[in-house]
mmCIF file of C-alpha atoms in Angstrom:
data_model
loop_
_atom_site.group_PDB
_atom_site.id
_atom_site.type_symbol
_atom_site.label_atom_id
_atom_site.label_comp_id
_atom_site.label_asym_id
_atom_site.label_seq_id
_atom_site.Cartn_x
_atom_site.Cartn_y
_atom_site.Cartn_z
ATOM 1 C CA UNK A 1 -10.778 5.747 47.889
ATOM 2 C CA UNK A 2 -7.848 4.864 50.280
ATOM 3 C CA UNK A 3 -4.221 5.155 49.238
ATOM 4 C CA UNK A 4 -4.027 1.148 48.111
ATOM 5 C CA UNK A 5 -6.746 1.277 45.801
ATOM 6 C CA UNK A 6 -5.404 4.911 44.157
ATOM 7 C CA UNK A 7 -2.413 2.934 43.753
ATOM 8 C CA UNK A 8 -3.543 0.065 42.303
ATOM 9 C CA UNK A 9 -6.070 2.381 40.024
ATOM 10 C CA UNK A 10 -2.992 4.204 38.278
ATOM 11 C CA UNK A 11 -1.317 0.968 37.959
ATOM 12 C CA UNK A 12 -4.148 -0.369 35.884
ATOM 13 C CA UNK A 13 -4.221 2.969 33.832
ATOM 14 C CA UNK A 14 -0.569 3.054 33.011
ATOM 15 C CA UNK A 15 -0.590 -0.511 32.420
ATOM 16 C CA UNK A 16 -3.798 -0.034 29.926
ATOM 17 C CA UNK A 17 -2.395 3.609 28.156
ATOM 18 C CA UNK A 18 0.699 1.487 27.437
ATOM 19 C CA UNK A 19 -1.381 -1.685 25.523
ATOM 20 C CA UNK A 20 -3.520 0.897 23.506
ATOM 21 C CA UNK A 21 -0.152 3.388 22.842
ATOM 22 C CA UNK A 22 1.768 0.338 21.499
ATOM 23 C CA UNK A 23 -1.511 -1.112 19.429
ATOM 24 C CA UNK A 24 -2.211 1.671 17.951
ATOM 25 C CA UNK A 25 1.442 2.499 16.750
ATOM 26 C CA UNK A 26 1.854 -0.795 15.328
ATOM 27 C CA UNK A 27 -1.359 -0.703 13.385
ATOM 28 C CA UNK A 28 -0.334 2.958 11.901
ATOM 29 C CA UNK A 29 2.801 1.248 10.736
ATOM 30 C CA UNK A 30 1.371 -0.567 7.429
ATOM 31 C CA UNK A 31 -2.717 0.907 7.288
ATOM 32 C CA UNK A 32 -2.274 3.115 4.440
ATOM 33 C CA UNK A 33 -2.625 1.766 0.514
ATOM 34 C CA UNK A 34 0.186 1.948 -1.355
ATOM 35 C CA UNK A 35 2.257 1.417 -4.324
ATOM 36 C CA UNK A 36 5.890 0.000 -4.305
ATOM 37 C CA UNK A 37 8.267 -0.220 -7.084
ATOM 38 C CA UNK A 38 9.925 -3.882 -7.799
ATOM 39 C CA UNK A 39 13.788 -2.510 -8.224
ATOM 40 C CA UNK A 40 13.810 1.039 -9.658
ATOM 41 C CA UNK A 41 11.245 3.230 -11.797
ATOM 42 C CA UNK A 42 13.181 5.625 -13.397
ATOM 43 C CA UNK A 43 11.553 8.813 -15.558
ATOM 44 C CA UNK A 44 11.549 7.366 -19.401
ATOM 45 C CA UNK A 45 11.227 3.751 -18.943
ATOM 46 C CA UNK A 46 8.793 0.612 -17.579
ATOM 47 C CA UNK A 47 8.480 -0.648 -14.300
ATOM 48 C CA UNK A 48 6.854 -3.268 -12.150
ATOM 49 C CA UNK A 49 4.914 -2.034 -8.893
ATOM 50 C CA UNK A 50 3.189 -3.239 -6.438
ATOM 51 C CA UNK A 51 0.113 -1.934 -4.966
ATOM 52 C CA UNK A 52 -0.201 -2.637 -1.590
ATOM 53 C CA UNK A 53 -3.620 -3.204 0.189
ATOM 54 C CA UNK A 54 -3.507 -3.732 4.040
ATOM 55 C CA UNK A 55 -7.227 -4.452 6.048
ATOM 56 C CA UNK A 56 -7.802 -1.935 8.581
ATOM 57 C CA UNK A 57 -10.712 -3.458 9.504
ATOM 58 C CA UNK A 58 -11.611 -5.882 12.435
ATOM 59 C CA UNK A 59 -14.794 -7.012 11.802
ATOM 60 C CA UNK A 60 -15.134 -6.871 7.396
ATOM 61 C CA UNK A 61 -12.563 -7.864 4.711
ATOM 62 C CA UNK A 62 -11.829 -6.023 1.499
ATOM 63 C CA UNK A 63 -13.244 -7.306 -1.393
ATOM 64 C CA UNK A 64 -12.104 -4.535 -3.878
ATOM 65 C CA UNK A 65 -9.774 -2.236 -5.122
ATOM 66 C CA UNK A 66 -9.999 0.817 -7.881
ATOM 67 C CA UNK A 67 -6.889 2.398 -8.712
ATOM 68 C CA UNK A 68 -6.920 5.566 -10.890
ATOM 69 C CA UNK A 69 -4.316 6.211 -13.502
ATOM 70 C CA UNK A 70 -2.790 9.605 -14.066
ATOM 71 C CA UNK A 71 -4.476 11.321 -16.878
ATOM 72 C CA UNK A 72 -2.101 14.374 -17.321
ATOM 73 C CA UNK A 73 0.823 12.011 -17.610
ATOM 74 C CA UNK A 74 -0.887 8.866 -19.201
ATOM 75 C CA UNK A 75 0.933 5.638 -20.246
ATOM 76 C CA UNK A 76 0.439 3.378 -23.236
ATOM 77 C CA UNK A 77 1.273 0.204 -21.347
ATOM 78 C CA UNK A 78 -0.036 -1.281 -18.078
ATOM 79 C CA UNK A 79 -0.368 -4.934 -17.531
ATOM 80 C CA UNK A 80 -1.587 -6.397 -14.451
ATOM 81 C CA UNK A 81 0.017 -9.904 -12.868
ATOM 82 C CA UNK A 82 -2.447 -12.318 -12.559
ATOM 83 C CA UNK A 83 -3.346 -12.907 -8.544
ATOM 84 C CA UNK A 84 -5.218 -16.230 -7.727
ATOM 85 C CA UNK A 85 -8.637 -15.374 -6.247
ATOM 86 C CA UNK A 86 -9.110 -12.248 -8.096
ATOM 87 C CA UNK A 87 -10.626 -10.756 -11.289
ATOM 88 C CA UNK A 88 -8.730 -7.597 -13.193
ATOM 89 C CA UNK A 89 -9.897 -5.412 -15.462
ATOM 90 C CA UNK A 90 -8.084 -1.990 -17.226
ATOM 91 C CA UNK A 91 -10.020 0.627 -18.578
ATOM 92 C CA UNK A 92 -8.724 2.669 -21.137
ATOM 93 C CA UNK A 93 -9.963 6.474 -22.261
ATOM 94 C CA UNK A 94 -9.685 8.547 -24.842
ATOM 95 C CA UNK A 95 -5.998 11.234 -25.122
ATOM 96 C CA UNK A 96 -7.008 15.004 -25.403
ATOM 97 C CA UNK A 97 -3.376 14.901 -27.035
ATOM 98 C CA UNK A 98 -2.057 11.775 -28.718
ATOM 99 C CA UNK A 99 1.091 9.828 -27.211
ATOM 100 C CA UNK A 100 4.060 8.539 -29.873
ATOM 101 C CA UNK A 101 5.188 5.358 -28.540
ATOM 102 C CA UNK A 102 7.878 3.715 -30.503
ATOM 103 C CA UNK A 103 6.858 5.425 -33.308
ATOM 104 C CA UNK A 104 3.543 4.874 -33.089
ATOM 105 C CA UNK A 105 0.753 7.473 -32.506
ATOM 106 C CA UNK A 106 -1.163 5.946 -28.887
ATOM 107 C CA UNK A 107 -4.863 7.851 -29.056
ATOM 108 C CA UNK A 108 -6.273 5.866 -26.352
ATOM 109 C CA UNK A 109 -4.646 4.983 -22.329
ATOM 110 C CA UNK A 110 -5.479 2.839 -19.797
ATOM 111 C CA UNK A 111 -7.351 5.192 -17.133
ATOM 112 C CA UNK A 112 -7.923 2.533 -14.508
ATOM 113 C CA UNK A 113 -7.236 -1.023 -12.903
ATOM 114 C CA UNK A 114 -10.280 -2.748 -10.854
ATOM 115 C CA UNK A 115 -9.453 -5.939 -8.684
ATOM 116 C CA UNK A 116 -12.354 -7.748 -7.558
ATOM 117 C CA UNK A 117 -12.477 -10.552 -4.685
ATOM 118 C CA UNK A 118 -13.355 -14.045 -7.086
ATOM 119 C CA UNK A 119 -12.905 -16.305 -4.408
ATOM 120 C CA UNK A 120 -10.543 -14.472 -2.099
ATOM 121 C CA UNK A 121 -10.421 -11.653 0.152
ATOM 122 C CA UNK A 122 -7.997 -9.734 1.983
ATOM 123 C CA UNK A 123 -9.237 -10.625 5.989
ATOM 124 C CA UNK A 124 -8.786 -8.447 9.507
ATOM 125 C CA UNK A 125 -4.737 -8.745 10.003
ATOM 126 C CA UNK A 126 -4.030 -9.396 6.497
ATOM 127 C CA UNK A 127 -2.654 -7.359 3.426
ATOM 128 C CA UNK A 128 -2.308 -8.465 -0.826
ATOM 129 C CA UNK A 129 -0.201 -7.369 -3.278
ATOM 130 C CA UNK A 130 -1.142 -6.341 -6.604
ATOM 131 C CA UNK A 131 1.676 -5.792 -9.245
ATOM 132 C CA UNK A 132 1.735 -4.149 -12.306
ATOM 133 C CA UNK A 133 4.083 -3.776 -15.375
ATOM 134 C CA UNK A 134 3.607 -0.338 -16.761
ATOM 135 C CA UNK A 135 5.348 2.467 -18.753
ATOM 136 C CA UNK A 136 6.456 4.184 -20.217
ATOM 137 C CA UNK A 137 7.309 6.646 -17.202
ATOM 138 C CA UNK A 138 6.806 10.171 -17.805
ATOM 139 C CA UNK A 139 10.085 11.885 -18.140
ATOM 140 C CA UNK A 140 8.425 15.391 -17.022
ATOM 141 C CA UNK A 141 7.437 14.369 -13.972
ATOM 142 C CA UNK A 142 9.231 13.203 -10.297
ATOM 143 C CA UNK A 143 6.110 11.279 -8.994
ATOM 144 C CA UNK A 144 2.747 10.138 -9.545
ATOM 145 C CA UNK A 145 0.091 9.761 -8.291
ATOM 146 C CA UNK A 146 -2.944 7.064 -7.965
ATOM 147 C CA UNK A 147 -6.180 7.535 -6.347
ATOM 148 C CA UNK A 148 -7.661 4.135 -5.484
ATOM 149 C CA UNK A 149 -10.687 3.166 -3.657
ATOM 150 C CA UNK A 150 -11.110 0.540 -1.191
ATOM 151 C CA UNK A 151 -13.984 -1.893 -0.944
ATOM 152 C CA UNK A 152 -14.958 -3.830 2.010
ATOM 153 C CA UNK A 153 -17.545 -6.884 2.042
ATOM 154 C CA UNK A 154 -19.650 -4.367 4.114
ATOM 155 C CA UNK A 155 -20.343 -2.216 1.950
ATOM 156 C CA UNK A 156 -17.755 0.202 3.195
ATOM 157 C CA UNK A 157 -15.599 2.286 1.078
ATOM 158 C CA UNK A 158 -12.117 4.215 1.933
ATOM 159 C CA UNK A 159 -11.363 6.770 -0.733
ATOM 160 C CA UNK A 160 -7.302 7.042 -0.547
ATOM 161 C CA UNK A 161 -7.426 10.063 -2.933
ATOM 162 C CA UNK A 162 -6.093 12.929 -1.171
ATOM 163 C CA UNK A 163 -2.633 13.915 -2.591
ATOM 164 C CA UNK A 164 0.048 14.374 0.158
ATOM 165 C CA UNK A 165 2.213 17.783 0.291
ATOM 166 C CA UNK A 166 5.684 18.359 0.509
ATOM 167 C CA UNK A 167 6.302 20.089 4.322
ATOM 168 C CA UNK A 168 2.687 19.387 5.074
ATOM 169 C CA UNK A 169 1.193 16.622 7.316
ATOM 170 C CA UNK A 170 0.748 13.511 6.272
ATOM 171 C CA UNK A 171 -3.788 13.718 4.980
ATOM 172 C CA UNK A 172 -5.557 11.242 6.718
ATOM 173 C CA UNK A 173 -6.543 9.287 3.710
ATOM 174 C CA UNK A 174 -3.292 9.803 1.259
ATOM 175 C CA UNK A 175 -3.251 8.417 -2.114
ATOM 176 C CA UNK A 176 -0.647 6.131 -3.372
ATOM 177 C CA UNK A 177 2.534 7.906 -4.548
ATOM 178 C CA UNK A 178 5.597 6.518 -6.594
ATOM 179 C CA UNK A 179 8.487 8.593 -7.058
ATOM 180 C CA UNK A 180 10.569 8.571 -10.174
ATOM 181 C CA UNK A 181 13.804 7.982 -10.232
ATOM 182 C CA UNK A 182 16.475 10.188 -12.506
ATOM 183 C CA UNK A 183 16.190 9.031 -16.217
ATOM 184 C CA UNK A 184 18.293 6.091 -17.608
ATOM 185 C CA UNK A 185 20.221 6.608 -20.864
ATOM 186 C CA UNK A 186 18.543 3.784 -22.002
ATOM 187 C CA UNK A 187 15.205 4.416 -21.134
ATOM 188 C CA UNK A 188 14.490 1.116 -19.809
ATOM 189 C CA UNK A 189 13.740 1.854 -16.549
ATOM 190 C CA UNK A 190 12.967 -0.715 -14.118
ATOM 191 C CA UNK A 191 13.782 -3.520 -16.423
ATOM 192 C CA UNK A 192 17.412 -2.894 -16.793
ATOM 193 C CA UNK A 193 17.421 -2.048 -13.536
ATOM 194 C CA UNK A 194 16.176 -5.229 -11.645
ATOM 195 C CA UNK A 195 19.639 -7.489 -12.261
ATOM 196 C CA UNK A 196 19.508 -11.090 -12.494
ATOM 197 C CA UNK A 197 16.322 -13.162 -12.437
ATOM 198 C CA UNK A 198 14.061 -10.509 -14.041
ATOM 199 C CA UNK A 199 13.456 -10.418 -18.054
ATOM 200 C CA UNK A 200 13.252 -7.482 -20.187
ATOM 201 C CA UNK A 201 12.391 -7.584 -23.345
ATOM 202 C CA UNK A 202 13.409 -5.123 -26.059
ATOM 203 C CA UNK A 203 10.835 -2.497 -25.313
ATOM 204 C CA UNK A 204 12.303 -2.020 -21.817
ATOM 205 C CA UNK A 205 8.989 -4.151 -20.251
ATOM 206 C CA UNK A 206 9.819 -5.694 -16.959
ATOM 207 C CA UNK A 207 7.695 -8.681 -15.650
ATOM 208 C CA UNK A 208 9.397 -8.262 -12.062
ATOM 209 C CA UNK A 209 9.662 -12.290 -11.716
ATOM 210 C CA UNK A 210 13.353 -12.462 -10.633
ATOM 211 C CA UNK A 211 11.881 -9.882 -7.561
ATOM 212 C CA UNK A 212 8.539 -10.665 -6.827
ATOM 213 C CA UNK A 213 9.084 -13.204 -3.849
ATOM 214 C CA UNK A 214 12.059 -10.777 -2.774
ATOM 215 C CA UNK A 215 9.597 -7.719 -2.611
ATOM 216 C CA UNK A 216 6.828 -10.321 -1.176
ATOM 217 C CA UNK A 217 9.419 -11.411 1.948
ATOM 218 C CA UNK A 218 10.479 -7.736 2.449
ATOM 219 C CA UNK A 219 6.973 -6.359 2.745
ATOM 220 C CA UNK A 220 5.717 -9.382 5.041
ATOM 221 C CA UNK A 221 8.981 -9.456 7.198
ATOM 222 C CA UNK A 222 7.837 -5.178 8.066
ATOM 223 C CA UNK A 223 3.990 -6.253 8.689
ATOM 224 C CA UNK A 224 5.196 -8.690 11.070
ATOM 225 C CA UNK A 225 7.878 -6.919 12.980
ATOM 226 C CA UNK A 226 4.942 -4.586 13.716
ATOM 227 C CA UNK A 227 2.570 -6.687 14.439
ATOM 228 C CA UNK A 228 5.696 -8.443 17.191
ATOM 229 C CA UNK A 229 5.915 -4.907 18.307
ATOM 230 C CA UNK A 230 2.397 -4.628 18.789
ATOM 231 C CA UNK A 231 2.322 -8.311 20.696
ATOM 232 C CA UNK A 232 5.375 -6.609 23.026
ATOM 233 C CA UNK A 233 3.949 -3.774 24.100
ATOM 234 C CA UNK A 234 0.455 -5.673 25.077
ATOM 235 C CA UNK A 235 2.854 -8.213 27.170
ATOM 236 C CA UNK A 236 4.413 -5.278 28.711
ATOM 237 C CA UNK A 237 1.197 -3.596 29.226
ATOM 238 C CA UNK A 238 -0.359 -6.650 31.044
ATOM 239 C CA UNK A 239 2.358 -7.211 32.931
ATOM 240 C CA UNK A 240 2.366 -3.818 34.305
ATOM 241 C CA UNK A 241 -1.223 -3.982 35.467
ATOM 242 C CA UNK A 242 -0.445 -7.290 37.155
ATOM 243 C CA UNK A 243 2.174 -5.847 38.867
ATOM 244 C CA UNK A 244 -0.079 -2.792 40.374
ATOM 245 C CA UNK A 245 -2.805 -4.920 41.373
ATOM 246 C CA UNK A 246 -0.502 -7.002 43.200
ATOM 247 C CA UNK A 247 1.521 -4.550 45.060
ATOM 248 C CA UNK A 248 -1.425 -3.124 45.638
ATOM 249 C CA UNK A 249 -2.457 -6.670 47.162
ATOM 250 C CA UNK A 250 0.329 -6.465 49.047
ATOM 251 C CA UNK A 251 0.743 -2.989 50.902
ATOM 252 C CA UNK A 252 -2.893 -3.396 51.639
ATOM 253 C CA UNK A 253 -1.641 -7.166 53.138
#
């Protein structure tokens, strides 16, 4: 190989280790599931969340989604929003040790949420929010945490169950976490803590309406500056390997 084509060789290869640094980075930025509070979800009270569920897939689309509730810290409430093109279901199990909720006894929780694709999916370069209302919050507790499964149309599943560590690396599959915020002295949580344009009622229960486009424009504005990112550094990439090749062109010239 003369000293043009080595040239024009390492061109190429910095040009292509700079596409497939920036793609990768930029896909990293939004692949894991997750859950997102709407305003604040503070120990004691209800809250609206949203579970996030990004494709990481280029060639199937997700078709389902499992999340599992905490069952050492269970909660008497959880109510799904309704999202067009998709069925919901909560499953509730029996309490080894009865909850008092407003002053009733609770001997049964909801243990997990299933969405399935009715008409919808969520396709290659695409994510979905799912929220839910639910409470009340433990007030033992700083986070928790859901395991949730991820269906494809091919018959794939991701298990996001593994429960991250504090000081430890992130796992490569990590389940949803929501941190709790210090306790209100009214114990409403989330609903007195969203401001105008979201409705409590007296029980503290949030239905996150005043902040659900809010939440919708902040998440989609962050998937797209990545995905710009990820257009950049291909532009830059390409550009670099046209510049090799044609330097190349021309000391050989």
């Amino acid at each position: 190989m003369n000293a043009s084509s080595l040239r024009r060789s390492r061109a190429a290869l910095a040009g292509g280790l700079a596409v497939s640094s920036v793609v990768l980075l930029s896909g990293t930025a939004f692949a894991h599931v997750s859950v997102q509070p709407q305003g604040d979800a503070a120990k004691g009270g209800y809250a609206t969340v949203n579970f996030k569920v990004p494709n990481e897939r280029d060639n199937a689309s997700t078709v389902k989604l499992e999340v599992t509730l905490p069952t050492d810290t269970p909660m008497a409430s959880v109510m799904p929003q309704p999202v067009p093109g998709w069925n919901v279901t909560v499953a509730k199990a029996k309490l080894a040790k009865p909850l008092e909720v407003h002053g009733k006894k609770i001997t049964e929780a909801p243990s997990k949420i299933t969405w399935t694709a009715a008409g919808s999916k969520i396709g290659p370069g695409q994510f979905q929010q799912f929220p839910v209302s639910m409470g009340q919050l433990p007030e033992n507790a700083d986070k928790l945490v859901f395991k949730a499964l991820q269906t494809y149309d091919n018959k794939e599943v991701v298990r996001w169950i593994e429960e991250p560590e504090d000081g430890a690396p992130e796992p490569e599959t990590p389940a949803p976490v929501l941190t709790l915020s210090a306790a209100k002295d009214d114990h409403h949580g989330g609903g007195a803590a969203t401001g105008a344009g979201t409705k409590s009622d007296d029980k503290g229960h949030d239905d996150g309406a005043g902040d659900a486009k809010e939440t919708t424009a902040a998440a989609g504005s962050s998937d797209t500056t990545a995905r710009v990112l990820g257009v950049v550094g291909i532009l830059v990439g390409a550009a670099g390997v046209a510049f090799g090749v044609l330097a190349g062109r021309r000391r050989s010239a």
